[in-house]
CSV table of C-alpha atoms in Angstrom, one decimal:
chain,number,residue,atom,x,y,z
A,8,UNK,CA,-4.8,-6.5,-1.9
A,9,UNK,CA,-8.2,-7.5,-3.2
A,10,UNK,CA,-9.3,-11.1,-2.7
A,11,UNK,CA,-12.7,-10.5,-4.1
A,12,UNK,CA,-12.1,-12.1,-7.5
A,13,UNK,CA,-10.7,-15.1,-5.7
A,14,UNK,CA,-13.5,-15.3,-3.3
A,15,UNK,CA,-16.0,-15.0,-6.1
A,16,UNK,CA,-14.2,-17.8,-7.9
A,17,UNK,CA,-13.8,-20.0,-4.8
A,18,UNK,CA,-17.4,-19.7,-3.7
A,19,UNK,CA,-19.5,-19.8,-7.0
A,20,UNK,CA,-22.5,-21.2,-5.2
A,21,UNK,CA,-22.7,-18.5,-2.5
A,22,UNK,CA,-26.1,-16.8,-2.9
A,23,UNK,CA,-26.8,-13.1,-3.1
A,24,UNK,CA,-28.1,-11.5,0.1
A,25,UNK,CA,-26.8,-14.5,2.1
A,26,UNK,CA,-26.5,-12.2,5.0
A,27,UNK,CA,-30.1,-10.9,4.6
A,28,UNK,CA,-28.6,-7.4,4.4
A,29,UNK,CA,-30.5,-4.5,2.8
A,30,UNK,CA,-29.9,-3.7,-0.9
A,31,UNK,CA,-26.1,-3.1,-1.1
A,32,UNK,CA,-26.4,-1.2,-4.3
A,33,UNK,CA,-28.6,1.5,-2.7
A,34,UNK,CA,-25.8,3.8,-1.6
A,35,UNK,CA,-22.3,4.5,-3.1
A,36,UNK,CA,-20.6,3.8,0.2
A,37,UNK,CA,-22.7,0.7,0.8
A,38,UNK,CA,-21.4,-0.6,-2.5
A,39,UNK,CA,-17.8,0.4,-1.8
A,40,UNK,CA,-17.6,3.1,-4.5
A,41,UNK,CA,-14.4,5.1,-4.1
A,42,UNK,CA,-11.0,6.0,-5.2
A,43,UNK,CA,-7.4,6.3,-3.9
A,44,UNK,CA,-5.3,9.2,-5.3
A,45,UNK,CA,-1.6,9.9,-5.2
A,46,UNK,CA,-0.4,13.3,-6.5
A,47,UNK,CA,3.3,14.0,-7.1
A,48,UNK,CA,4.5,17.5,-8.0
A,49,UNK,CA,8.1,17.7,-9.3
A,50,UNK,CA,9.1,20.8,-7.3
A,51,UNK,CA,11.1,21.5,-4.1
A,52,UNK,CA,7.9,23.4,-3.0
A,53,UNK,CA,5.7,20.3,-3.4
A,54,UNK,CA,4.2,20.3,0.1
A,55,UNK,CA,3.0,23.9,-0.1
A,56,UNK,CA,1.7,23.4,-3.6
A,57,UNK,CA,-0.3,20.3,-2.7
A,58,UNK,CA,-1.7,21.6,0.6
A,59,UNK,CA,-2.8,24.8,-1.3
A,60,UNK,CA,-4.6,22.8,-4.0
A,61,UNK,CA,-6.2,20.2,-1.6
A,62,UNK,CA,-7.5,23.0,0.7
A,63,UNK,CA,-9.5,24.5,-2.2
A,64,UNK,CA,-11.1,21.4,-3.7
A,65,UNK,CA,-14.9,20.9,-3.4
A,66,UNK,CA,-15.4,17.7,-1.3
A,67,UNK,CA,-19.2,17.8,-1.6
A,68,UNK,CA,-20.7,14.3,-1.3
A,69,UNK,CA,-17.4,12.7,-0.5
A,70,UNK,CA,-15.7,11.2,2.5
A,71,UNK,CA,-11.9,11.7,2.6
A,72,UNK,CA,-9.1,9.9,4.5
A,73,UNK,CA,-5.7,11.3,3.9
A,74,UNK,CA,-2.7,8.9,4.1
A,75,UNK,CA,1.0,9.2,3.5
A,76,UNK,CA,0.9,7.0,0.3
A,77,UNK,CA,-2.5,8.1,-1.0
A,78,UNK,CA,-5.8,9.8,-0.1
A,79,UNK,CA,-9.0,7.7,0.0
A,80,UNK,CA,-12.2,9.3,-1.3
A,81,UNK,CA,-15.6,7.6,-1.0
A,82,UNK,CA,-18.9,8.6,-2.6
A,83,UNK,CA,-21.0,8.7,-5.8
A,84,UNK,CA,-19.1,8.3,-9.0
A,85,UNK,CA,-20.2,11.7,-10.3
A,86,UNK,CA,-18.7,13.4,-7.2
A,87,UNK,CA,-15.5,11.3,-7.6
A,88,UNK,CA,-15.1,12.4,-11.2
A,89,UNK,CA,-15.7,16.1,-10.3
A,90,UNK,CA,-13.0,15.9,-7.6
A,91,UNK,CA,-10.5,14.1,-9.7
A,92,UNK,CA,-10.9,16.5,-12.6
A,93,UNK,CA,-10.7,19.5,-10.3
A,94,UNK,CA,-7.5,18.1,-8.7
A,95,UNK,CA,-5.9,17.3,-12.0
A,96,UNK,CA,-6.7,20.7,-13.5
A,97,UNK,CA,-5.3,22.4,-10.4
A,98,UNK,CA,-2.1,20.4,-10.6
A,99,UNK,CA,-1.8,21.2,-14.3
A,100,UNK,CA,-2.3,24.9,-13.7
A,101,UNK,CA,0.7,25.0,-11.4
A,102,UNK,CA,2.8,24.5,-14.6
A,103,UNK,CA,4.9,22.1,-12.7
A,104,UNK,CA,5.5,18.6,-14.1
A,105,UNK,CA,3.2,16.3,-12.0
A,106,UNK,CA,2.0,12.7,-12.0
A,107,UNK,CA,-1.4,11.6,-10.6
A,108,UNK,CA,-2.0,7.9,-9.8
A,109,UNK,CA,-5.7,7.0,-9.4
A,110,UNK,CA,-7.3,3.7,-8.2
A,111,UNK,CA,-11.1,3.4,-8.7
A,112,UNK,CA,-13.1,0.6,-7.1
A,113,UNK,CA,-16.7,-0.4,-6.7
A,114,UNK,CA,-18.6,-3.5,-5.7
A,115,UNK,CA,-16.2,-4.7,-2.9
A,116,UNK,CA,-16.5,-2.6,0.3
A,117,UNK,CA,-14.3,-3.9,3.1
A,118,UNK,CA,-10.6,-4.6,3.2
A,119,UNK,CA,-8.9,-8.0,2.9
A,120,UNK,CA,-12.2,-9.7,2.2
A,121,UNK,CA,-15.3,-8.1,0.6
A,122,UNK,CA,-18.1,-7.4,3.0
A,123,UNK,CA,-20.6,-8.0,0.1
A,124,UNK,CA,-21.5,-11.5,-1.1
A,125,UNK,CA,-21.1,-12.4,-4.7
A,126,UNK,CA,-24.2,-11.4,-6.7
A,127,UNK,CA,-24.7,-8.2,-4.6
A,128,UNK,CA,-25.1,-6.0,-7.6
A,129,UNK,CA,-24.2,-5.0,-10.2
A,130,UNK,CA,-25.1,-1.4,-9.6
A,131,UNK,CA,-26.0,0.6,-12.6
A,132,UNK,CA,-24.9,4.2,-12.6
A,133,UNK,CA,-25.3,7.0,-15.3
A,134,UNK,CA,-21.9,7.9,-16.9
A,135,UNK,CA,-21.1,11.4,-15.7
A,136,UNK,CA,-20.6,14.0,-18.5
A,137,UNK,CA,-17.0,15.1,-19.0
A,138,UNK,CA,-15.8,18.6,-18.2
A,139,UNK,CA,-13.1,20.1,-20.5
A,140,UNK,CA,-10.3,21.9,-18.7
A,141,UNK,CA,-8.1,23.2,-21.5
A,142,UNK,CA,-5.2,21.2,-20.0
A,143,UNK,CA,-3.5,18.3,-21.7
A,144,UNK,CA,-2.7,15.0,-20.1
A,145,UNK,CA,-1.3,11.7,-21.3
A,146,UNK,CA,-2.3,8.6,-19.3
A,147,UNK,CA,-2.1,4.8,-19.0
A,148,UNK,CA,-5.2,3.0,-18.1
A,149,UNK,CA,-6.0,-0.5,-16.8
A,150,UNK,CA,-9.6,-1.8,-16.3
A,151,UNK,CA,-10.3,-4.9,-14.3
A,152,UNK,CA,-13.6,-6.7,-14.2
A,153,UNK,CA,-13.0,-8.8,-11.0
A,154,UNK,CA,-16.0,-10.5,-9.5
A,155,UNK,CA,-16.9,-13.0,-12.2
A,156,UNK,CA,-20.6,-12.9,-11.5
A,157,UNK,CA,-23.0,-15.6,-12.8
A,158,UNK,CA,-26.6,-14.6,-13.4
A,159,UNK,CA,-29.6,-16.5,-11.9
A,160,UNK,CA,-29.8,-18.3,-15.3
A,161,UNK,CA,-26.3,-19.6,-14.6
A,162,UNK,CA,-24.8,-17.7,-17.5
A,163,UNK,CA,-21.9,-15.2,-17.3
A,164,UNK,CA,-22.9,-11.6,-18.3
A,165,UNK,CA,-21.6,-10.3,-21.6
A,166,UNK,CA,-18.5,-8.5,-20.3
A,167,UNK,CA,-17.0,-8.1,-23.8
A,168,UNK,CA,-19.9,-6.0,-24.8
A,169,UNK,CA,-19.2,-3.6,-22.0
A,170,UNK,CA,-15.5,-3.6,-22.4
A,171,UNK,CA,-15.9,-2.7,-26.1
A,172,UNK,CA,-18.5,-0.1,-25.1
A,173,UNK,CA,-15.8,1.4,-22.8
A,174,UNK,CA,-13.3,1.5,-25.6
A,175,UNK,CA,-15.8,3.0,-28.0
A,176,UNK,CA,-16.7,5.6,-25.5
A,177,UNK,CA,-13.0,6.7,-25.2
A,178,UNK,CA,-12.8,6.8,-29.0
A,179,UNK,CA,-15.9,9.0,-29.1
A,180,UNK,CA,-14.3,11.3,-26.5
A,181,UNK,CA,-11.2,11.3,-28.7
A,182,UNK,CA,-9.0,10.2,-25.8
A,183,UNK,CA,-8.2,6.7,-27.0
A,184,UNK,CA,-4.7,6.6,-28.6
A,185,UNK,CA,-3.4,3.0,-28.6
A,186,UNK,CA,-2.6,0.0,-26.5
A,187,UNK,CA,0.7,-0.9,-24.9
A,188,UNK,CA,1.9,-3.7,-22.7
A,189,UNK,CA,-0.7,-4.1,-19.8
A,190,UNK,CA,-2.4,-0.7,-20.4
A,191,UNK,CA,-4.4,1.5,-22.8
A,192,UNK,CA,-2.9,4.9,-23.6
A,193,UNK,CA,-5.3,7.9,-23.3
A,194,UNK,CA,-4.4,11.4,-24.4
A,195,UNK,CA,-6.2,14.7,-24.5
A,196,UNK,CA,-8.0,17.2,-22.3
A,197,UNK,CA,-7.4,15.9,-18.7
A,198,UNK,CA,-11.1,16.3,-18.0
A,199,UNK,CA,-11.9,13.9,-20.9
A,200,UNK,CA,-9.1,11.5,-20.1
A,201,UNK,CA,-10.4,11.1,-16.5
A,202,UNK,CA,-14.0,10.9,-17.8
A,203,UNK,CA,-13.0,8.1,-20.2
A,204,UNK,CA,-11.6,6.0,-17.3
A,205,UNK,CA,-14.6,6.7,-15.1
A,206,UNK,CA,-17.0,5.8,-17.9
A,207,UNK,CA,-15.2,2.6,-18.7
A,208,UNK,CA,-15.3,1.6,-15.0
A,209,UNK,CA,-19.1,2.3,-14.9
A,210,UNK,CA,-19.9,0.6,-18.3
A,211,UNK,CA,-18.2,-2.6,-17.2
A,212,UNK,CA,-19.9,-2.2,-13.8
A,213,UNK,CA,-23.3,-2.6,-15.5
A,214,UNK,CA,-22.6,-6.4,-15.7
A,215,UNK,CA,-19.8,-6.9,-13.2
A,216,UNK,CA,-20.2,-6.4,-9.4
A,217,UNK,CA,-16.5,-5.7,-8.5
A,218,UNK,CA,-14.7,-3.5,-11.0
A,219,UNK,CA,-11.4,-1.7,-10.3
A,220,UNK,CA,-9.5,0.6,-12.6
A,221,UNK,CA,-6.0,2.1,-12.4
A,222,UNK,CA,-5.1,5.3,-14.2
A,223,UNK,CA,-1.7,7.0,-14.2
A,224,UNK,CA,-1.6,10.6,-15.6
A,225,UNK,CA,1.3,12.7,-16.6
A,226,UNK,CA,0.8,16.5,-16.5
A,227,UNK,CA,3.0,19.3,-17.9
A,228,UNK,CA,5.6,16.8,-19.2
A,229,UNK,CA,8.2,18.8,-21.3
A,230,UNK,CA,7.5,16.4,-24.2
A,231,UNK,CA,3.9,17.4,-24.1
A,232,UNK,CA,4.3,21.1,-24.9
A,233,UNK,CA,3.7,20.8,-28.6
A,234,UNK,CA,0.6,18.6,-28.1
A,235,UNK,CA,-0.6,20.9,-25.3
A,236,UNK,CA,-0.5,23.9,-27.6
A,237,UNK,CA,-2.3,21.9,-30.3
A,238,UNK,CA,-5.0,20.9,-27.7
A,239,UNK,CA,-5.5,24.5,-26.6
A,240,UNK,CA,-5.7,25.7,-30.2
A,241,UNK,CA,-8.8,23.6,-30.8
B,19,UNK,CA,-6.9,-1.8,-20.4
B,20,UNK,CA,-6.8,-5.6,-20.0
B,21,UNK,CA,-9.6,-7.6,-21.5
B,22,UNK,CA,-8.1,-11.0,-20.5
B,23,UNK,CA,-10.3,-11.7,-17.5
B,24,UNK,CA,-13.2,-10.9,-19.7
B,25,UNK,CA,-12.0,-13.0,-22.6
B,26,UNK,CA,-11.3,-15.8,-20.2
B,27,UNK,CA,-14.8,-15.6,-18.8
B,28,UNK,CA,-16.4,-15.3,-22.2
B,29,UNK,CA,-14.7,-18.3,-23.7
B,30,UNK,CA,-14.4,-20.9,-20.9
B,31,UNK,CA,-14.4,-23.7,-23.4
B,32,UNK,CA,-11.4,-22.5,-25.4
B,33,UNK,CA,-8.7,-25.1,-25.1
B,34,UNK,CA,-5.0,-24.6,-24.3
B,35,UNK,CA,-2.6,-24.5,-27.2
B,36,UNK,CA,-5.5,-24.0,-29.5
B,37,UNK,CA,-3.0,-22.3,-31.9
B,38,UNK,CA,-0.6,-25.2,-31.7
B,39,UNK,CA,2.0,-22.8,-30.4
B,40,UNK,CA,5.2,-23.9,-28.5
B,41,UNK,CA,5.0,-23.9,-24.6
B,42,UNK,CA,4.1,-20.2,-23.8
B,43,UNK,CA,5.5,-20.6,-20.3
B,44,UNK,CA,9.0,-21.4,-21.5
B,45,UNK,CA,10.2,-17.8,-21.6
B,46,UNK,CA,9.4,-14.8,-19.5
B,47,UNK,CA,8.7,-12.6,-22.6
B,48,UNK,CA,6.6,-15.4,-24.2
B,49,UNK,CA,4.5,-15.4,-21.1
B,50,UNK,CA,4.2,-11.6,-21.0
B,51,UNK,CA,6.2,-11.2,-17.8
B,52,UNK,CA,6.9,-7.5,-17.2
B,53,UNK,CA,6.4,-4.3,-15.4
B,54,UNK,CA,5.6,-0.6,-16.0
B,55,UNK,CA,7.2,1.9,-13.7
B,56,UNK,CA,6.5,5.6,-13.0
B,57,UNK,CA,9.0,7.4,-10.8
B,58,UNK,CA,8.3,10.9,-9.5
B,59,UNK,CA,10.9,12.9,-7.6
B,60,UNK,CA,9.7,16.0,-5.7
B,61,UNK,CA,12.4,18.4,-6.8
B,62,UNK,CA,12.8,21.1,-9.4
B,63,UNK,CA,15.8,19.1,-10.5
B,64,UNK,CA,13.8,16.0,-11.2
B,65,UNK,CA,14.9,15.4,-14.8
B,66,UNK,CA,18.6,15.4,-14.0
B,67,UNK,CA,18.1,13.3,-10.9
B,68,UNK,CA,16.1,10.6,-12.8
B,69,UNK,CA,18.3,10.5,-15.9
B,70,UNK,CA,21.3,10.0,-13.6
B,71,UNK,CA,19.7,7.2,-11.7
B,72,UNK,CA,18.3,5.4,-14.8
B,73,UNK,CA,21.7,5.6,-16.6
B,74,UNK,CA,23.3,3.7,-13.7
B,75,UNK,CA,20.8,0.8,-13.3
B,76,UNK,CA,21.7,-2.7,-14.3
B,77,UNK,CA,19.3,-3.8,-17.1
B,78,UNK,CA,20.8,-7.3,-17.4
B,79,UNK,CA,18.1,-9.7,-18.7
B,80,UNK,CA,15.5,-7.0,-19.3
B,81,UNK,CA,14.1,-5.3,-22.3
B,82,UNK,CA,13.1,-1.6,-21.7
B,83,UNK,CA,10.8,0.8,-23.5
B,84,UNK,CA,10.8,4.3,-22.1
B,85,UNK,CA,7.5,6.3,-22.3
B,86,UNK,CA,6.3,9.7,-21.1
B,87,UNK,CA,3.9,8.1,-18.6
B,88,UNK,CA,5.9,5.0,-17.6
B,89,UNK,CA,8.7,2.8,-18.6
B,90,UNK,CA,8.0,-0.8,-19.7
B,91,UNK,CA,10.4,-3.5,-18.5
B,92,UNK,CA,10.1,-7.1,-19.7
B,93,UNK,CA,12.0,-10.2,-18.5
B,94,UNK,CA,12.4,-12.7,-15.8
B,95,UNK,CA,10.7,-12.0,-12.4
B,96,UNK,CA,14.1,-12.1,-10.6
B,97,UNK,CA,15.6,-9.5,-13.0
B,98,UNK,CA,12.5,-7.3,-12.6
B,99,UNK,CA,12.7,-7.5,-8.8
B,100,UNK,CA,16.5,-6.6,-8.9
B,101,UNK,CA,15.8,-3.6,-11.2
B,102,UNK,CA,12.9,-2.3,-9.1
B,103,UNK,CA,14.8,-2.6,-5.8
B,104,UNK,CA,17.9,-0.9,-7.3
B,105,UNK,CA,15.7,1.9,-8.7
B,106,UNK,CA,13.8,2.4,-5.4
B,107,UNK,CA,17.0,2.4,-3.4
B,108,UNK,CA,18.6,4.9,-5.7
B,109,UNK,CA,15.6,7.2,-5.5
B,110,UNK,CA,15.6,6.9,-1.7
B,111,UNK,CA,19.3,7.8,-1.5
B,112,UNK,CA,18.7,11.1,-3.2
B,113,UNK,CA,16.9,12.1,0.1
B,114,UNK,CA,14.2,13.8,-2.0
B,115,UNK,CA,10.6,12.8,-1.4
B,116,UNK,CA,9.7,10.5,-4.2
B,117,UNK,CA,6.8,8.2,-5.3
B,118,UNK,CA,7.2,5.0,-7.4
B,119,UNK,CA,4.2,3.5,-9.1
B,120,UNK,CA,4.7,-0.1,-10.3
B,121,UNK,CA,2.4,-2.4,-12.4
B,122,UNK,CA,3.4,-6.1,-12.6
B,123,UNK,CA,1.8,-8.4,-15.1
B,124,UNK,CA,2.3,-12.0,-16.3
B,125,UNK,CA,0.3,-14.5,-18.3
B,126,UNK,CA,-1.2,-12.0,-20.8
B,127,UNK,CA,1.3,-10.9,-23.5
B,128,UNK,CA,-0.2,-8.6,-26.1
B,129,UNK,CA,-2.2,-5.5,-25.8
B,130,UNK,CA,-5.9,-5.0,-26.0
B,131,UNK,CA,-6.4,-8.8,-26.2
B,132,UNK,CA,-4.1,-11.5,-24.8
B,133,UNK,CA,-2.0,-13.3,-27.4
B,134,UNK,CA,-2.2,-16.5,-25.2
B,135,UNK,CA,-5.3,-18.7,-25.0
B,136,UNK,CA,-6.8,-19.4,-21.6
B,137,UNK,CA,-5.1,-22.4,-20.0
B,138,UNK,CA,-1.7,-21.4,-21.3
B,139,UNK,CA,0.0,-21.8,-18.0
B,140,UNK,CA,0.2,-21.1,-15.1
B,141,UNK,CA,3.9,-20.7,-15.1
B,142,UNK,CA,5.6,-21.6,-11.8
B,143,UNK,CA,8.6,-19.4,-10.8
B,144,UNK,CA,10.8,-19.4,-7.7
B,145,UNK,CA,10.2,-16.5,-5.4
B,146,UNK,CA,13.3,-14.3,-5.6
B,147,UNK,CA,15.1,-13.6,-2.3
B,148,UNK,CA,14.6,-10.1,-0.9
B,149,UNK,CA,17.6,-7.7,-0.7
B,150,UNK,CA,17.6,-5.3,2.2
B,151,UNK,CA,18.6,-1.7,1.3
B,152,UNK,CA,18.5,0.1,4.7
B,153,UNK,CA,15.9,2.5,3.2
B,154,UNK,CA,12.4,2.7,4.5
B,155,UNK,CA,9.2,2.8,2.3
B,156,UNK,CA,5.5,2.8,2.9
B,157,UNK,CA,3.4,1.3,0.2
B,158,UNK,CA,-0.1,0.4,-1.0
B,159,UNK,CA,-0.6,-2.9,-2.8
B,160,UNK,CA,-3.3,-4.5,-4.9
B,161,UNK,CA,-3.1,-8.0,-6.3
B,162,UNK,CA,-5.4,-9.2,-9.1
B,163,UNK,CA,-5.8,-12.9,-10.1
B,164,UNK,CA,-7.5,-12.2,-13.5
B,165,UNK,CA,-7.7,-15.2,-15.8
B,166,UNK,CA,-10.2,-17.4,-14.1
B,167,UNK,CA,-8.6,-20.6,-15.2
B,168,UNK,CA,-10.4,-23.9,-15.0
B,169,UNK,CA,-8.4,-27.1,-14.8
B,170,UNK,CA,-8.8,-30.1,-17.0
B,171,UNK,CA,-11.0,-31.6,-14.3
B,172,UNK,CA,-13.3,-28.6,-14.8
B,173,UNK,CA,-12.6,-27.3,-11.3
B,174,UNK,CA,-11.2,-23.9,-10.4
B,175,UNK,CA,-7.8,-23.8,-8.7
B,176,UNK,CA,-7.6,-23.0,-5.0
B,177,UNK,CA,-6.8,-19.2,-5.4
B,178,UNK,CA,-7.5,-18.5,-1.7
B,179,UNK,CA,-4.7,-20.8,-0.7
B,180,UNK,CA,-2.3,-18.8,-2.8
B,181,UNK,CA,-3.7,-15.4,-1.7
B,182,UNK,CA,-3.3,-16.3,1.9
B,183,UNK,CA,0.2,-17.7,1.1
B,184,UNK,CA,1.0,-14.2,-0.3
B,185,UNK,CA,-0.3,-12.5,2.8
B,186,UNK,CA,1.6,-14.9,5.1
B,187,UNK,CA,4.8,-14.3,3.1
B,188,UNK,CA,4.5,-10.6,3.6
B,189,UNK,CA,3.9,-11.2,7.3
B,190,UNK,CA,7.0,-13.4,7.5
B,191,UNK,CA,9.0,-10.6,5.8
B,192,UNK,CA,7.6,-8.2,8.4
B,193,UNK,CA,6.2,-5.8,5.7
B,194,UNK,CA,2.5,-6.5,6.2
B,195,UNK,CA,0.9,-3.7,8.2
B,196,UNK,CA,-2.8,-3.7,7.6
B,197,UNK,CA,-5.6,-3.4,5.0
B,198,UNK,CA,-7.3,-0.3,3.8
B,199,UNK,CA,-10.0,0.4,1.3
B,200,UNK,CA,-9.0,-1.4,-2.0
B,201,UNK,CA,-5.3,-2.0,-0.9
B,202,UNK,CA,-3.0,-3.7,1.5
B,203,UNK,CA,-0.5,-1.5,3.3
B,204,UNK,CA,3.1,-2.6,3.3
B,205,UNK,CA,5.9,-0.9,5.3
B,206,UNK,CA,9.6,-1.6,5.9
B,207,UNK,CA,12.8,-1.9,4.1
B,208,UNK,CA,12.0,-0.9,0.5
B,209,UNK,CA,13.8,-4.1,-0.8
B,210,UNK,CA,11.5,-6.2,1.3
B,211,UNK,CA,8.4,-4.2,0.5
B,212,UNK,CA,9.0,-4.8,-3.3
B,213,UNK,CA,9.9,-8.4,-2.7
B,214,UNK,CA,6.7,-8.9,-0.8
B,215,UNK,CA,4.7,-7.6,-3.8
B,216,UNK,CA,6.7,-9.7,-6.3
B,217,UNK,CA,6.3,-12.8,-4.1
B,218,UNK,CA,2.5,-12.4,-3.9
B,219,UNK,CA,2.3,-11.9,-7.6
B,220,UNK,CA,4.3,-15.2,-8.2
B,221,UNK,CA,2.5,-17.2,-5.5
B,222,UNK,CA,-0.9,-16.5,-7.0
B,223,UNK,CA,0.7,-17.1,-10.4
B,224,UNK,CA,1.2,-20.7,-9.4
B,225,UNK,CA,-2.5,-21.4,-10.0
B,226,UNK,CA,-3.7,-18.4,-12.1
B,227,UNK,CA,-2.4,-17.7,-15.6
B,228,UNK,CA,-3.0,-13.9,-15.7
B,229,UNK,CA,-2.0,-12.1,-12.6
B,230,UNK,CA,-1.4,-8.3,-12.3
B,231,UNK,CA,-0.3,-6.3,-9.2
B,232,UNK,CA,-0.2,-2.6,-8.6
B,233,UNK,CA,2.2,-1.1,-6.0
B,234,UNK,CA,2.5,2.6,-5.0
B,235,UNK,CA,5.6,3.4,-2.9
B,236,UNK,CA,6.3,6.5,-0.9
B,237,UNK,CA,10.0,7.3,-0.3
B,238,UNK,CA,11.5,9.9,2.1
B,239,UNK,CA,8.2,11.2,3.2
B,240,UNK,CA,8.7,13.7,6.0
B,241,UNK,CA,6.3,11.7,8.1
B,242,UNK,CA,8.5,8.6,7.8
B,243,UNK,CA,11.6,10.0,9.4
B,244,UNK,CA,10.9,8.5,12.9
B,245,UNK,CA,10.1,5.2,11.4
B,246,UNK,CA,13.1,5.3,9.2
B,247,UNK,CA,15.5,5.8,12.1
B,248,UNK,CA,13.7,2.9,13.9
B,249,UNK,CA,14.1,0.7,10.8
B,250,UNK,CA,17.8,1.5,10.5
B,251,UNK,CA,18.3,0.9,14.3
B,252,UNK,CA,17.2,-2.8,13.9
């Protein structure tokens, strides 16, 4: 559970660097940049398949903690995107139907309560370039600007500008399909679908300290075969 | 993607009932109360297993739209909890390893942009009683108070009170285990784990219009067998 948006709301007068700590945006781990990933492969052989895939992934630049519900990954956004795309592509290449649930978070290191004061950030980061995989995915995406940060001038940043920039970015990548209850639907090359979610997370992060995003991907769904062929024919 | 927290931030002076609409809290669907659910069963026979389970679930009081990434369910929180617990128990009774990803949302009907103005709510709802199933689950839970609602007196509601009430409620149910990066870990009877997440969502919803919650459950994980026996022995 994250209480950061609540804390940020409950203590609007709390000042940045109240703890006199060094620049919390200097390092990804210091700023709480990370992901949690749950992969489900619809086969009796799921354990062997997953262990084989995970043993071959490049973890450069990332810390990893494996759990029974999800695996935590911490590190720079570009490393996280590379790992997530490699994982999704590997899952897709098994040809098994699989689902991948991803949580992205930045700006709130710590657990029940953020270890950073409000106003520690935002942290600007370049949007990593997408990598096409030739594999199709459909996905549902939610993007949450949480810490409602007020600038030194006492005015809220222009979140809408960044949210629309995130949507426009997905349209440019060709992954934006439509909106449904509670989520935005993304479709296309799984590398570009994941890149769209990471980009949206970072674009909103230019004005908001604490931003989380939840992405659920469906790979090798029987209903996708026609679309998959269409994607690969491009 | 939800833009509600952003919209709520960008238009703090927008007044309730600006559209002169009837009380938006009067009905669950009018208030956008619903869930999206993704079930993954780790067996080659996943399609038959899922279709069989879904065909037997009680959908009383709910609207359902099935998608290839998730299934949308809309209706009263008590009906949603009943359906989610029935689904999770049915998945667990297959003895297959399965994961269940759940998104809960209330206070923001509509899609890219909420159809309700800020201040439409909050909507108070009784916390549904949990139903024990005898089946164990471990889960990771995130709870997001999104619409940063300001009262008529111009003061923010006491979100922390409700967040701590949500945590205390999970402790009382015995499902709270600890916190990890970005999530709270819940363990125990799957009926009580789901009830804990629904209760937290509703407790925060007493002071916040737009509240979402994301819950990822792991069922029949090999590593759970010892704990499962322990649970059933109680």
